[in-house]
mmCIF file of C-alpha atoms in Angstrom:
data_model
loop_
_atom_site.group_PDB
_atom_site.id
_atom_site.type_symbol
_atom_site.label_atom_id
_atom_site.label_comp_id
_atom_site.label_asym_id
_atom_site.label_seq_id
_atom_site.Cartn_x
_atom_site.Cartn_y
_atom_site.Cartn_z
ATOM 1 C CA MET G 1 -3.396 -4.453 20.804
ATOM 2 C CA THR G 2 -6.408 -6.857 21.035
ATOM 3 C CA ASN G 3 -8.199 -8.100 17.866
ATOM 4 C CA TRP G 4 -11.441 -6.289 18.844
ATOM 5 C CA LEU G 5 -9.628 -3.038 19.113
ATOM 6 C CA LYS G 6 -8.135 -3.588 15.590
ATOM 7 C CA MET G 7 -11.551 -4.422 14.058
ATOM 8 C CA SER G 8 -13.157 -1.426 15.676
ATOM 9 C CA VAL G 9 -11.330 0.762 13.124
ATOM 10 C CA LYS G 10 -14.069 1.487 10.591
ATOM 11 C CA LEU G 11 -12.708 1.384 6.949
ATOM 12 C CA ALA G 12 -14.138 3.278 4.100
ATOM 13 C CA VAL G 13 -13.131 4.058 0.458
ATOM 14 C CA VAL G 14 -13.228 7.400 -1.503
ATOM 15 C CA LEU G 15 -14.228 6.239 -4.985
ATOM 16 C CA ALA G 16 -14.393 9.660 -6.317
ATOM 17 C CA GLY G 17 -13.090 13.076 -5.365
ATOM 18 C CA VAL G 18 -12.304 16.461 -6.698
ATOM 19 C CA SER G 19 -12.265 17.835 -10.047
ATOM 20 C CA GLY G 20 -9.955 16.283 -12.585
ATOM 21 C CA ALA G 21 -10.783 12.752 -11.412
ATOM 22 C CA SER G 22 -10.188 10.014 -13.966
ATOM 23 C CA MET G 23 -9.330 6.361 -14.122
ATOM 24 C CA VAL G 24 -6.809 4.614 -16.360
ATOM 25 C CA PHE G 25 -7.513 0.991 -17.311
ATOM 26 C CA GLY G 26 -5.221 0.572 -20.301
ATOM 27 C CA ASN G 27 -1.837 0.645 -18.453
ATOM 28 C CA LEU G 28 -1.583 -1.998 -15.614
ATOM 29 C CA SER G 29 2.081 -1.741 -15.101
ATOM 30 C CA VAL G 30 3.230 -1.489 -11.572
ATOM 31 C CA LEU G 31 5.265 1.592 -10.519
ATOM 32 C CA ALA G 32 6.399 2.268 -7.077
ATOM 33 C CA ALA G 33 5.545 5.732 -5.736
ATOM 34 C CA SER G 34 8.640 8.025 -5.956
ATOM 35 C CA ASN G 35 10.075 9.810 -3.029
ATOM 36 C CA ASP G 36 8.727 13.076 -4.558
ATOM 37 C CA ASP G 37 5.251 11.613 -4.643
ATOM 38 C CA GLN G 38 5.401 10.503 -0.909
ATOM 39 C CA SER G 39 6.852 13.738 0.024
ATOM 40 C CA ALA G 40 4.230 15.680 -1.845
ATOM 41 C CA ALA G 41 1.455 13.848 0.021
ATOM 42 C CA LEU G 42 3.088 14.238 3.415
ATOM 43 C CA ASP G 43 3.701 17.922 2.821
ATOM 44 C CA TYR G 44 0.239 18.639 1.638
ATOM 45 C CA LEU G 45 -1.293 16.837 4.670
ATOM 46 C CA ASN G 46 1.297 18.443 7.133
ATOM 47 C CA ASP G 47 0.503 22.044 5.780
ATOM 48 C CA VAL G 48 -3.275 21.425 6.729
ATOM 49 C CA ARG G 49 -2.277 19.978 10.115
ATOM 50 C CA ALA G 50 0.060 23.061 10.681
ATOM 51 C CA HIS G 51 -2.941 25.482 9.952
ATOM 52 C CA MET G 52 -4.856 23.276 12.375
ATOM 53 C CA GLY G 53 -2.240 23.764 15.080
ATOM 54 C CA ILE G 54 -1.718 20.024 15.573
ATOM 55 C CA PRO G 55 1.480 17.993 15.476
ATOM 56 C CA LEU G 56 2.997 17.060 12.169
ATOM 57 C CA MET G 57 3.364 13.463 10.789
ATOM 58 C CA GLU G 58 6.363 11.789 9.478
ATOM 59 C CA LEU G 59 6.854 9.052 6.859
ATOM 60 C CA ASP G 60 7.303 5.553 8.338
ATOM 61 C CA PRO G 61 9.164 2.950 6.056
ATOM 62 C CA SER G 62 7.064 0.112 7.112
ATOM 63 C CA LEU G 63 3.628 1.905 6.648
ATOM 64 C CA THR G 64 4.940 3.234 3.257
ATOM 65 C CA THR G 65 5.841 -0.314 2.129
ATOM 66 C CA ALA G 66 2.504 -1.570 3.117
ATOM 67 C CA ALA G 67 0.562 1.254 1.442
ATOM 68 C CA GLY G 68 2.575 0.941 -1.686
ATOM 69 C CA LYS G 69 1.867 -2.712 -1.981
ATOM 70 C CA HIS G 70 -1.896 -2.156 -1.587
ATOM 71 C CA ALA G 71 -1.845 0.566 -4.161
ATOM 72 C CA ASN G 72 -0.251 -1.858 -6.576
ATOM 73 C CA TYR G 73 -2.604 -4.681 -5.585
ATOM 74 C CA LEU G 74 -5.490 -2.307 -6.425
ATOM 75 C CA LEU G 75 -3.968 -1.437 -9.689
ATOM 76 C CA LEU G 76 -3.169 -4.957 -10.745
ATOM 77 C CA ASN G 77 -6.562 -6.300 -9.868
ATOM 78 C CA GLN G 78 -8.638 -3.168 -10.726
ATOM 79 C CA GLU G 79 -10.115 -3.256 -7.180
ATOM 80 C CA ASN G 80 -11.122 -0.375 -5.009
ATOM 81 C CA GLY G 81 -11.349 -1.602 -1.441
ATOM 82 C CA HIS G 82 -9.229 -2.197 1.692
ATOM 83 C CA THR G 83 -9.388 -6.068 1.847
ATOM 84 C CA GLU G 84 -6.975 -8.182 -0.209
ATOM 85 C CA THR G 85 -7.667 -11.594 -1.441
ATOM 86 C CA PRO G 86 -5.013 -14.430 -1.085
ATOM 87 C CA ASN G 87 -3.753 -15.816 -4.432
ATOM 88 C CA MET G 88 -4.504 -12.553 -6.205
ATOM 89 C CA GLN G 89 -1.748 -10.704 -7.916
ATOM 90 C CA GLY G 90 0.225 -8.589 -5.308
ATOM 91 C CA PHE G 91 -1.521 -9.987 -2.288
ATOM 92 C CA SER G 92 0.349 -8.596 0.848
ATOM 93 C CA GLY G 93 -2.063 -9.113 3.627
ATOM 94 C CA LYS G 94 -5.961 -9.267 4.088
ATOM 95 C CA LEU G 95 -6.332 -5.988 6.104
ATOM 96 C CA PRO G 96 -4.360 -2.686 6.565
ATOM 97 C CA TRP G 97 -2.864 -3.842 9.906
ATOM 98 C CA ASP G 98 -1.998 -7.216 8.530
ATOM 99 C CA ARG G 99 -0.081 -5.547 5.718
ATOM 100 C CA ALA G 100 1.577 -3.084 8.186
ATOM 101 C CA ALA G 101 2.686 -5.795 10.389
ATOM 102 C CA ALA G 102 4.023 -7.955 7.505
ATOM 103 C CA ALA G 103 6.159 -4.907 6.503
ATOM 104 C CA GLY G 104 7.516 -4.627 10.088
ATOM 105 C CA LEU G 105 5.249 -2.199 12.123
ATOM 106 C CA ASP G 106 4.493 -3.230 15.633
ATOM 107 C CA THR G 107 0.637 -3.240 15.531
ATOM 108 C CA ASP G 108 0.317 -3.989 19.268
ATOM 109 C CA LYS G 109 1.925 -0.616 19.862
ATOM 110 C CA PHE G 110 0.426 1.332 16.936
ATOM 111 C CA GLY G 111 -3.106 1.401 15.516
ATOM 112 C CA VAL G 112 -3.118 1.447 11.726
ATOM 113 C CA PHE G 113 -5.879 3.154 9.695
ATOM 114 C CA GLU G 114 -6.294 3.302 5.954
ATOM 115 C CA ASP G 115 -7.628 5.902 3.509
ATOM 116 C CA VAL G 116 -7.884 5.145 -0.223
ATOM 117 C CA SER G 117 -8.678 7.762 -3.062
ATOM 118 C CA PHE G 118 -9.004 6.996 -6.687
ATOM 119 C CA THR G 119 -8.518 10.754 -7.670
ATOM 120 C CA THR G 120 -4.999 10.226 -8.860
ATOM 121 C CA ASP G 121 -4.015 13.396 -11.001
ATOM 122 C CA SER G 122 -1.507 14.181 -8.198
ATOM 123 C CA PRO G 123 -0.787 12.981 -4.671
ATOM 124 C CA GLU G 124 -1.981 16.445 -3.453
ATOM 125 C CA ILE G 125 -5.302 16.247 -5.156
ATOM 126 C CA GLY G 126 -5.688 12.748 -3.660
ATOM 127 C CA VAL G 127 -4.983 13.977 -0.230
ATOM 128 C CA GLN G 128 -7.513 16.858 -0.694
ATOM 129 C CA SER G 129 -10.226 14.359 -1.965
ATOM 130 C CA LEU G 130 -9.769 12.442 1.400
ATOM 131 C CA LEU G 131 -10.079 15.522 3.404
ATOM 132 C CA ASP G 132 -13.279 16.362 1.407
ATOM 133 C CA ALA G 133 -14.674 12.957 2.479
ATOM 134 C CA PRO G 134 -15.577 13.048 6.035
ATOM 135 C CA LEU G 135 -15.332 9.313 6.957
ATOM 136 C CA HIS G 136 -11.634 9.539 5.619
ATOM 137 C CA ARG G 137 -10.925 12.939 6.952
ATOM 138 C CA ALA G 138 -11.389 12.078 10.563
ATOM 139 C CA SER G 139 -8.290 9.788 10.838
ATOM 140 C CA LEU G 140 -6.144 12.348 8.975
ATOM 141 C CA ILE G 141 -6.822 15.234 11.484
ATOM 142 C CA LEU G 142 -6.291 13.288 14.774
ATOM 143 C CA PRO G 143 -3.605 15.147 16.701
ATOM 144 C CA ASP G 144 -2.340 11.710 18.003
ATOM 145 C CA MET G 145 -1.643 10.478 14.457
ATOM 146 C CA SER G 146 2.186 10.634 14.240
ATOM 147 C CA LEU G 147 3.183 8.147 11.294
ATOM 148 C CA LEU G 148 2.251 8.001 7.698
ATOM 149 C CA GLY G 149 2.618 5.610 4.860
ATOM 150 C CA VAL G 150 2.083 6.716 1.317
ATOM 151 C CA GLY G 151 1.337 4.507 -1.725
ATOM 152 C CA TYR G 152 0.617 6.298 -5.086
ATOM 153 C CA ASN G 153 0.116 5.188 -8.666
ATOM 154 C CA LYS G 154 -2.191 6.140 -11.507
ATOM 155 C CA HIS G 155 -4.985 4.067 -10.047
ATOM 156 C CA ALA G 156 -4.965 4.898 -6.333
ATOM 157 C CA LEU G 157 -3.547 6.930 -3.532
ATOM 158 C CA VAL G 158 -3.278 4.891 -0.325
ATOM 159 C CA LEU G 159 -2.504 6.660 2.931
ATOM 160 C CA ASN G 160 -1.838 4.602 6.122
ATOM 161 C CA PRO G 161 -1.795 6.875 9.135
ATOM 162 C CA ALA G 162 -0.914 5.382 12.498
ATOM 163 C CA LYS G 163 -0.934 6.406 16.131
ATOM 164 C CA LYS G 164 0.028 4.875 19.476
ATOM 165 C CA TRP G 165 -2.854 3.234 21.174
ATOM 166 C CA PHE G 166 -4.581 4.748 24.199
ATOM 167 C CA THR G 167 -3.107 8.059 23.672
ATOM 168 C CA HIS G 168 -5.178 11.210 23.712
ATOM 169 C CA THR G 169 -3.697 14.683 23.327
ATOM 170 C CA GLY G 170 -6.510 16.732 22.054
ATOM 171 C CA THR G 171 -8.956 17.308 19.223
ATOM 172 C CA GLY G 172 -8.637 18.296 15.551
ATOM 173 C CA VAL G 173 -11.211 20.197 13.535
ATOM 174 C CA TYR G 174 -11.771 20.551 9.829
ATOM 175 C CA PRO G 175 -12.495 22.928 8.207
ATOM 176 C CA TYR G 176 -9.960 24.646 10.473
ATOM 177 C CA ASP G 177 -10.218 27.988 12.170
ATOM 178 C CA GLY G 178 -9.701 30.775 9.574
ATOM 179 C CA GLN G 179 -9.868 28.498 6.756
ATOM 180 C CA THR G 180 -11.159 30.131 3.500
ATOM 181 C CA GLY G 181 -12.483 28.720 0.124
ATOM 182 C CA VAL G 182 -14.394 25.929 1.927
ATOM 183 C CA PRO G 183 -16.864 24.110 -0.393
ATOM 184 C CA ILE G 184 -20.608 24.756 0.238
ATOM 185 C CA GLY G 185 -21.712 21.133 0.103
ATOM 186 C CA PHE G 186 -21.179 17.373 0.410
ATOM 187 C CA TYR G 187 -22.733 15.208 -2.272
ATOM 188 C CA GLY G 188 -22.259 11.676 -1.063
ATOM 189 C CA PHE G 189 -19.160 10.674 -3.138
ATOM 190 C CA GLU G 190 -17.945 8.192 -0.448
ATOM 191 C CA ILE G 191 -18.396 4.660 0.271
ATOM 192 C CA PRO G 192 -20.113 4.002 2.576
ATOM 193 C CA ASN G 193 -22.134 7.220 1.947
ATOM 194 C CA PRO G 194 -22.725 8.968 5.391
ATOM 195 C CA LEU G 195 -25.744 10.731 3.904
ATOM 196 C CA GLU G 196 -27.869 7.557 3.509
ATOM 197 C CA GLN G 197 -28.816 7.269 6.965
ATOM 198 C CA PHE G 198 -30.233 10.733 7.063
ATOM 199 C CA ASP G 199 -32.154 10.210 3.757
ATOM 200 C CA LEU G 200 -30.328 13.003 2.119
ATOM 201 C CA GLU G 201 -28.871 13.217 -1.507
ATOM 202 C CA LYS G 202 -26.754 16.210 -0.590
ATOM 203 C CA SER G 203 -25.868 18.398 2.405
ATOM 204 C CA GLY G 204 -23.766 21.173 3.490
ATOM 205 C CA TYR G 205 -20.104 20.684 3.755
ATOM 206 C CA PHE G 206 -19.291 18.273 6.757
ATOM 207 C CA ILE G 207 -17.660 19.825 9.886
ATOM 208 C CA THR G 208 -15.521 17.318 11.785
ATOM 209 C CA TYR G 209 -14.430 17.382 15.374
ATOM 210 C CA ALA G 210 -12.024 14.445 15.883
ATOM 211 C CA GLY G 211 -10.488 12.961 19.183
ATOM 212 C CA VAL G 212 -13.470 12.519 21.420
ATOM 213 C CA ALA G 213 -13.198 9.980 24.148
ATOM 214 C CA GLN G 214 -15.009 6.610 23.331
ATOM 215 C CA ASP G 215 -17.437 6.886 26.212
ATOM 216 C CA LYS G 216 -18.836 10.255 25.115
ATOM 217 C CA THR G 217 -22.201 9.336 23.854
ATOM 218 C CA ASP G 218 -23.071 12.763 22.637
ATOM 219 C CA VAL G 219 -21.684 16.272 22.141
ATOM 220 C CA THR G 220 -23.288 19.689 22.219
ATOM 221 C CA ALA G 221 -22.900 21.446 18.779
ATOM 222 C CA SER G 222 -24.126 24.481 16.924
ATOM 223 C CA LEU G 223 -23.442 26.226 13.589
ATOM 224 C CA MET G 224 -24.280 29.989 13.203
ATOM 225 C CA ASN G 225 -23.822 32.236 10.049
ATOM 226 C CA SER G 226 -22.330 35.761 10.090
ATOM 227 C CA ARG G 227 -25.704 37.265 11.108
ATOM 228 C CA ASP G 228 -25.918 34.871 14.290
ATOM 229 C CA GLU G 229 -28.608 32.814 12.659
ATOM 230 C CA PRO G 230 -28.571 29.259 13.638
ATOM 231 C CA ILE G 231 -28.075 26.598 10.794
ATOM 232 C CA GLU G 232 -30.096 23.361 11.200
ATOM 233 C CA ILE G 233 -27.682 20.456 11.650
ATOM 234 C CA TYR G 234 -27.315 16.721 12.161
ATOM 235 C CA LYS G 235 -24.694 14.990 14.132
ATOM 236 C CA LEU G 236 -22.781 11.836 13.321
ATOM 237 C CA LYS G 237 -20.529 9.831 15.529
ATOM 238 C CA GLN G 238 -17.676 7.832 13.842
ATOM 239 C CA GLU G 239 -15.637 5.217 15.703
ATOM 240 C CA LEU G 240 -11.914 5.620 15.374
ATOM 241 C CA GLY G 241 -10.480 2.633 17.273
ATOM 242 C CA ASP G 242 -9.786 4.013 20.803
ATOM 243 C CA MET G 243 -11.598 7.282 20.286
ATOM 244 C CA ASN G 244 -14.353 8.890 18.140
ATOM 245 C CA ALA G 245 -14.965 11.708 15.781
ATOM 246 C CA TRP G 246 -18.206 13.769 15.484
ATOM 247 C CA HIS G 247 -19.312 15.126 12.261
ATOM 248 C CA ILE G 248 -21.558 18.241 12.322
ATOM 249 C CA ILE G 249 -23.703 18.123 9.116
ATOM 250 C CA PRO G 250 -25.606 21.213 7.849
ATOM 251 C CA ILE G 251 -28.827 19.803 6.355
ATOM 252 C CA ASN G 252 -28.642 22.166 3.435
ATOM 253 C CA GLU G 253 -25.792 23.403 1.445
ATOM 254 C CA LEU G 254 -23.937 26.451 2.890
ATOM 255 C CA ALA G 255 -24.052 29.837 1.291
ATOM 256 C CA TYR G 256 -21.238 31.072 -0.890
ATOM 257 C CA GLY G 257 -18.881 33.626 0.507
ATOM 258 C CA GLU G 258 -20.268 33.296 4.030
ATOM 259 C CA THR G 259 -18.388 33.054 7.430
ATOM 260 C CA TYR G 260 -19.696 30.377 9.761
ATOM 261 C CA THR G 261 -18.985 29.883 13.335
ATOM 262 C CA VAL G 262 -18.938 26.252 14.935
ATOM 263 C CA THR G 263 -19.073 25.403 18.521
ATOM 264 C CA VAL G 264 -18.670 21.825 19.677
ATOM 265 C CA GLU G 265 -18.574 21.296 23.470
ATOM 266 C CA ASN G 266 -16.569 24.230 24.784
ATOM 267 C CA LYS G 267 -14.524 24.858 21.418
ATOM 268 C CA SER G 268 -15.586 27.581 18.912
ATOM 269 C CA TRP G 269 -13.892 28.488 15.540
ATOM 270 C CA SER G 270 -14.998 29.967 12.221
ATOM 271 C CA PHE G 271 -14.376 29.316 8.517
ATOM 272 C CA THR G 272 -15.425 31.005 5.229
ATOM 273 C CA THR G 273 -16.932 29.325 2.202
ATOM 274 C CA VAL G 274 -15.755 29.749 -1.398
ATOM 275 C CA GLU G 275 -17.167 32.715 -3.491
ATOM 276 C CA ASN G 276 -19.940 32.032 -5.877
ATOM 277 C CA PRO G 277 -18.217 30.949 -9.266
ATOM 278 C CA ALA G 278 -21.279 32.099 -11.061
ATOM 279 C CA GLU G 279 -20.884 35.758 -10.089
ATOM 280 C CA PRO G 280 -18.582 38.105 -12.158
ATOM 281 C CA SER G 281 -14.969 38.245 -10.984
ATOM 282 C CA LYS G 282 -14.164 41.225 -8.791
ATOM 283 C CA GLU G 283 -10.734 41.186 -10.294
ATOM 284 C CA GLN G 284 -9.900 43.830 -12.799
ATOM 285 C CA LYS G 285 -9.884 42.316 -16.431
ATOM 286 C CA GLY G 286 -6.553 42.441 -18.421
ATOM 287 C CA SER G 287 -6.086 42.593 -22.113
ATOM 288 C CA PRO G 288 -8.617 40.646 -24.250
ATOM 289 C CA VAL G 289 -7.676 37.014 -24.941
ATOM 290 C CA LYS G 290 -6.573 36.114 -28.507
ATOM 291 C CA THR G 291 -8.651 33.546 -30.266
ATOM 292 C CA ASP G 292 -6.041 32.518 -32.770
ATOM 293 C CA PRO G 293 -5.431 28.755 -32.361
ATOM 294 C CA PRO G 294 -1.949 27.893 -30.806
ATOM 295 C CA LYS G 295 -1.595 25.149 -33.464
ATOM 296 C CA LYS G 296 -3.408 23.331 -36.337
ATOM 297 C CA TYR G 297 -6.018 21.012 -35.135
ATOM 298 C CA THR G 298 -7.361 17.793 -36.640
ATOM 299 C CA GLN G 299 -10.171 15.399 -36.375
ATOM 300 C CA ASN G 300 -8.225 13.420 -33.703
ATOM 301 C CA ASP G 301 -6.889 16.537 -31.979
ATOM 302 C CA VAL G 302 -9.760 18.838 -31.651
ATOM 303 C CA GLY G 303 -9.351 22.294 -30.353
ATOM 304 C CA ILE G 304 -11.367 23.431 -27.351
ATOM 305 C CA ARG G 305 -11.828 27.168 -26.861
ATOM 306 C CA ILE G 306 -13.687 28.335 -23.575
ATOM 307 C CA ASN G 307 -14.710 31.904 -23.371
ATOM 308 C CA GLY G 308 -12.091 32.911 -25.866
ATOM 309 C CA THR G 309 -9.219 30.814 -24.311
ATOM 310 C CA TYR G 310 -7.851 27.705 -25.831
ATOM 311 C CA VAL G 311 -7.620 24.902 -23.260
ATOM 312 C CA ASP G 312 -5.063 21.921 -23.661
ATOM 313 C CA VAL G 313 -6.546 18.511 -22.737
ATOM 314 C CA SER G 314 -4.767 15.149 -22.397
ATOM 315 C CA PRO G 315 -5.550 12.872 -23.989
ATOM 316 C CA LYS G 316 -6.822 14.735 -26.973
ATOM 317 C CA ALA G 317 -10.475 15.598 -27.789
ATOM 318 C CA LYS G 318 -11.715 13.684 -31.019
ATOM 319 C CA ILE G 319 -14.399 13.519 -33.372
ATOM 320 C CA ILE G 320 -16.380 10.153 -33.804
ATOM 321 C CA GLY G 321 -18.991 10.161 -36.524
ATOM 322 C CA GLU G 322 -20.493 13.597 -36.119
ATOM 323 C CA SER G 323 -20.012 14.033 -32.501
ATOM 324 C CA THR G 324 -17.080 15.520 -30.510
ATOM 325 C CA PHE G 325 -15.878 13.653 -27.467
ATOM 326 C CA ILE G 326 -13.646 14.965 -24.662
ATOM 327 C CA PRO G 327 -11.558 13.379 -21.990
ATOM 328 C CA LEU G 328 -12.659 13.902 -18.376
ATOM 329 C CA ARG G 329 -9.628 16.109 -17.550
ATOM 330 C CA GLY G 330 -9.371 19.752 -18.548
ATOM 331 C CA VAL G 331 -12.612 21.077 -20.099
ATOM 332 C CA PHE G 332 -15.007 20.853 -17.162
ATOM 333 C CA GLU G 333 -12.559 21.962 -14.659
ATOM 334 C CA ALA G 334 -11.904 25.014 -16.871
ATOM 335 C CA MET G 335 -15.605 25.680 -16.589
ATOM 336 C CA GLY G 336 -15.536 25.602 -12.817
ATOM 337 C CA ALA G 337 -17.120 22.138 -12.410
ATOM 338 C CA LYS G 338 -16.181 19.183 -10.354
ATOM 339 C CA VAL G 339 -15.616 15.860 -12.133
ATOM 340 C CA ILE G 340 -15.929 12.620 -10.325
ATOM 341 C CA TRP G 341 -15.151 9.071 -11.750
ATOM 342 C CA GLU G 342 -16.774 6.134 -9.975
ATOM 343 C CA GLY G 343 -15.124 2.968 -11.201
ATOM 344 C CA THR G 344 -17.311 0.430 -9.456
ATOM 345 C CA ARG G 345 -20.547 1.743 -11.221
ATOM 346 C CA GLN G 346 -18.594 2.968 -14.366
ATOM 347 C CA GLU G 347 -20.198 6.573 -13.838
ATOM 348 C CA VAL G 348 -19.082 10.023 -14.418
ATOM 349 C CA THR G 349 -20.560 12.754 -12.277
ATOM 350 C CA ILE G 350 -20.130 16.355 -13.145
ATOM 351 C CA VAL G 351 -21.314 19.014 -10.562
ATOM 352 C CA LYS G 352 -21.359 22.639 -11.198
ATOM 353 C CA GLY G 353 -23.460 25.007 -8.912
ATOM 354 C CA SER G 354 -26.967 23.562 -8.723
ATOM 355 C CA LYS G 355 -26.570 21.302 -11.776
ATOM 356 C CA THR G 356 -25.481 17.668 -11.304
ATOM 357 C CA ILE G 357 -24.993 15.305 -14.432
ATOM 358 C CA VAL G 358 -24.463 11.630 -14.209
ATOM 359 C CA LEU G 359 -23.250 9.812 -17.325
ATOM 360 C CA SER G 360 -22.733 6.097 -17.370
ATOM 361 C CA ILE G 361 -20.170 4.236 -19.713
ATOM 362 C CA GLY G 362 -21.887 2.670 -22.675
ATOM 363 C CA LYS G 363 -25.363 4.134 -21.956
ATOM 364 C CA LYS G 364 -27.300 6.515 -24.122
ATOM 365 C CA GLU G 365 -28.916 8.061 -21.123
ATOM 366 C CA ALA G 366 -27.983 10.692 -18.627
ATOM 367 C CA LEU G 367 -29.408 12.051 -15.265
ATOM 368 C CA VAL G 368 -29.537 15.805 -15.028
ATOM 369 C CA ASN G 369 -30.511 16.864 -11.520
ATOM 370 C CA GLY G 370 -32.235 13.479 -11.217
ATOM 371 C CA THR G 371 -34.151 13.647 -14.516
ATOM 372 C CA ARG G 372 -33.442 11.123 -17.285
ATOM 373 C CA GLN G 373 -32.383 12.525 -20.687
ATOM 374 C CA ALA G 374 -31.539 10.625 -23.858
ATOM 375 C CA LEU G 375 -28.030 10.889 -25.505
ATOM 376 C CA SER G 376 -27.444 10.504 -29.071
ATOM 377 C CA ASN G 377 -23.961 9.070 -28.238
ATOM 378 C CA ALA G 378 -22.820 7.074 -25.117
ATOM 379 C CA PRO G 379 -19.709 7.841 -23.069
ATOM 380 C CA PHE G 380 -16.969 5.304 -23.607
ATOM 381 C CA ILE G 381 -13.550 4.072 -22.446
ATOM 382 C CA SER G 382 -10.852 4.290 -25.204
ATOM 383 C CA THR G 383 -8.354 1.504 -26.016
ATOM 384 C CA ASP G 384 -5.749 3.459 -24.052
ATOM 385 C CA GLY G 385 -7.923 3.549 -20.905
ATOM 386 C CA SER G 386 -9.168 7.123 -21.218
ATOM 387 C CA THR G 387 -12.810 7.945 -20.351
ATOM 388 C CA TYR G 388 -14.509 10.131 -23.025
ATOM 389 C CA VAL G 389 -17.963 11.922 -22.736
ATOM 390 C CA PRO G 390 -19.929 13.795 -25.429
ATOM 391 C CA LEU G 391 -18.920 17.405 -25.311
ATOM 392 C CA ARG G 392 -22.204 19.065 -26.587
ATOM 393 C CA PHE G 393 -24.721 17.410 -24.196
ATOM 394 C CA ALA G 394 -22.443 17.733 -21.062
ATOM 395 C CA THR G 395 -21.549 21.446 -21.677
ATOM 396 C CA GLU G 396 -25.138 22.617 -22.646
ATOM 397 C CA ALA G 397 -26.490 20.743 -19.713
ATOM 398 C CA LEU G 398 -24.229 22.873 -17.584
ATOM 399 C CA GLY G 399 -25.793 25.918 -19.140
ATOM 400 C CA ALA G 400 -23.243 26.685 -21.815
ATOM 401 C CA GLN G 401 -23.434 27.297 -25.448
ATOM 402 C CA VAL G 402 -21.501 25.203 -27.887
ATOM 403 C CA ALA G 403 -20.641 26.088 -31.449
ATOM 404 C CA TRP G 404 -18.379 24.427 -34.131
ATOM 405 C CA GLU G 405 -15.596 26.093 -36.253
ATOM 406 C CA SER G 406 -15.204 23.558 -38.969
ATOM 407 C CA ASP G 407 -12.371 25.246 -40.636
ATOM 408 C CA LYS G 408 -10.245 25.259 -37.415
ATOM 409 C CA TRP G 409 -11.412 21.833 -36.158
ATOM 410 C CA THR G 410 -12.448 23.742 -32.914
ATOM 411 C CA ALA G 411 -15.333 23.482 -30.534
ATOM 412 C CA VAL G 412 -16.208 26.857 -29.076
ATOM 413 C CA ILE G 413 -17.756 26.919 -25.530
ATOM 414 C CA ASN G 414 -19.324 30.047 -24.190
ATOM 415 C CA GLN G 415 -20.536 30.078 -20.561
ATOM 416 C CA LEU G 416 -23.695 31.882 -19.890
ATOM 417 C CA ASP G 417 -23.172 32.353 -16.209
#
């Protein structure tokens, strides 16, 4: 494979992903991904590919070695890209194909790609965050991708998919035909941000058609709702080495609980978006939830009760001064919000419905739907590497009411929607 073809693979990084995202800076010990972690990532991705009706991938030892070494390099040096620097801890090759070749893969025969996510609550969540990021998704849904390397630790998930050069067996689409629970929007949480060239801060959820010949300069595409009304779209081409992907971008967020039909060239398929989380559940309610605390809480282990149910968070919520701080994990997810940690800018983004809150580590200021608001306390990173944000401001900005039960050391959150 010639050097120009290697360099035509466009690299990108998911710096933030799905709810539950967090970064741990306190523990920099290097741990190899377990076989269970590798299998979990592969199985999750292959389940998606099976629903798409395209060939499954298999773990490759050389690619897994390369991916694992890069994940450890990122952890050791607290970096977040695809390029490694000689003389830095854990250096194993400048670029993904260099690392794969050093590990034993024939890169003249196979094209190597790389997708990195810093949403590391589990390998499965990391894979989904990559599927939710269009520039990363494209390589993972190519039917010709046959090999996969997986590197995973508490800092990063690194996937190295690979395909034989100059093969073309068809196209892959995502969301796939018949998929349900599809998000309504994309909010730019990817580097590079594909929305910037369209001067958009958010859009509808990207739809990807991957596996188009390189010489295809345009594709015909349309998006219709269930009433056969056309949805306004943009189109974006992405280079993938010896072929391309095309992204269909709804200019506005999609509707909740709606079925859409996509047509690209001569291929049509449909998917359905997630139900509106703000609407009352259609499921029959069971017995009332008991509000008795499951244990005795303290100043350094504060109880959190959301709509009558106690929520376990790890690490523990705590009181500092007169303010309650909570870790990124647990609380906002239980409220139906998406939480994203962006390590480079040291920012936390919380998205729920039409509300977007951006908090910066060490800054007594927040952005709520783009409007600046003062904070009485700034978010911080604890000595054990956990990110904490002020409970009252973040939850009230999402439209919830917060009360304090001093005798139980418990914060009570009641959602209004």
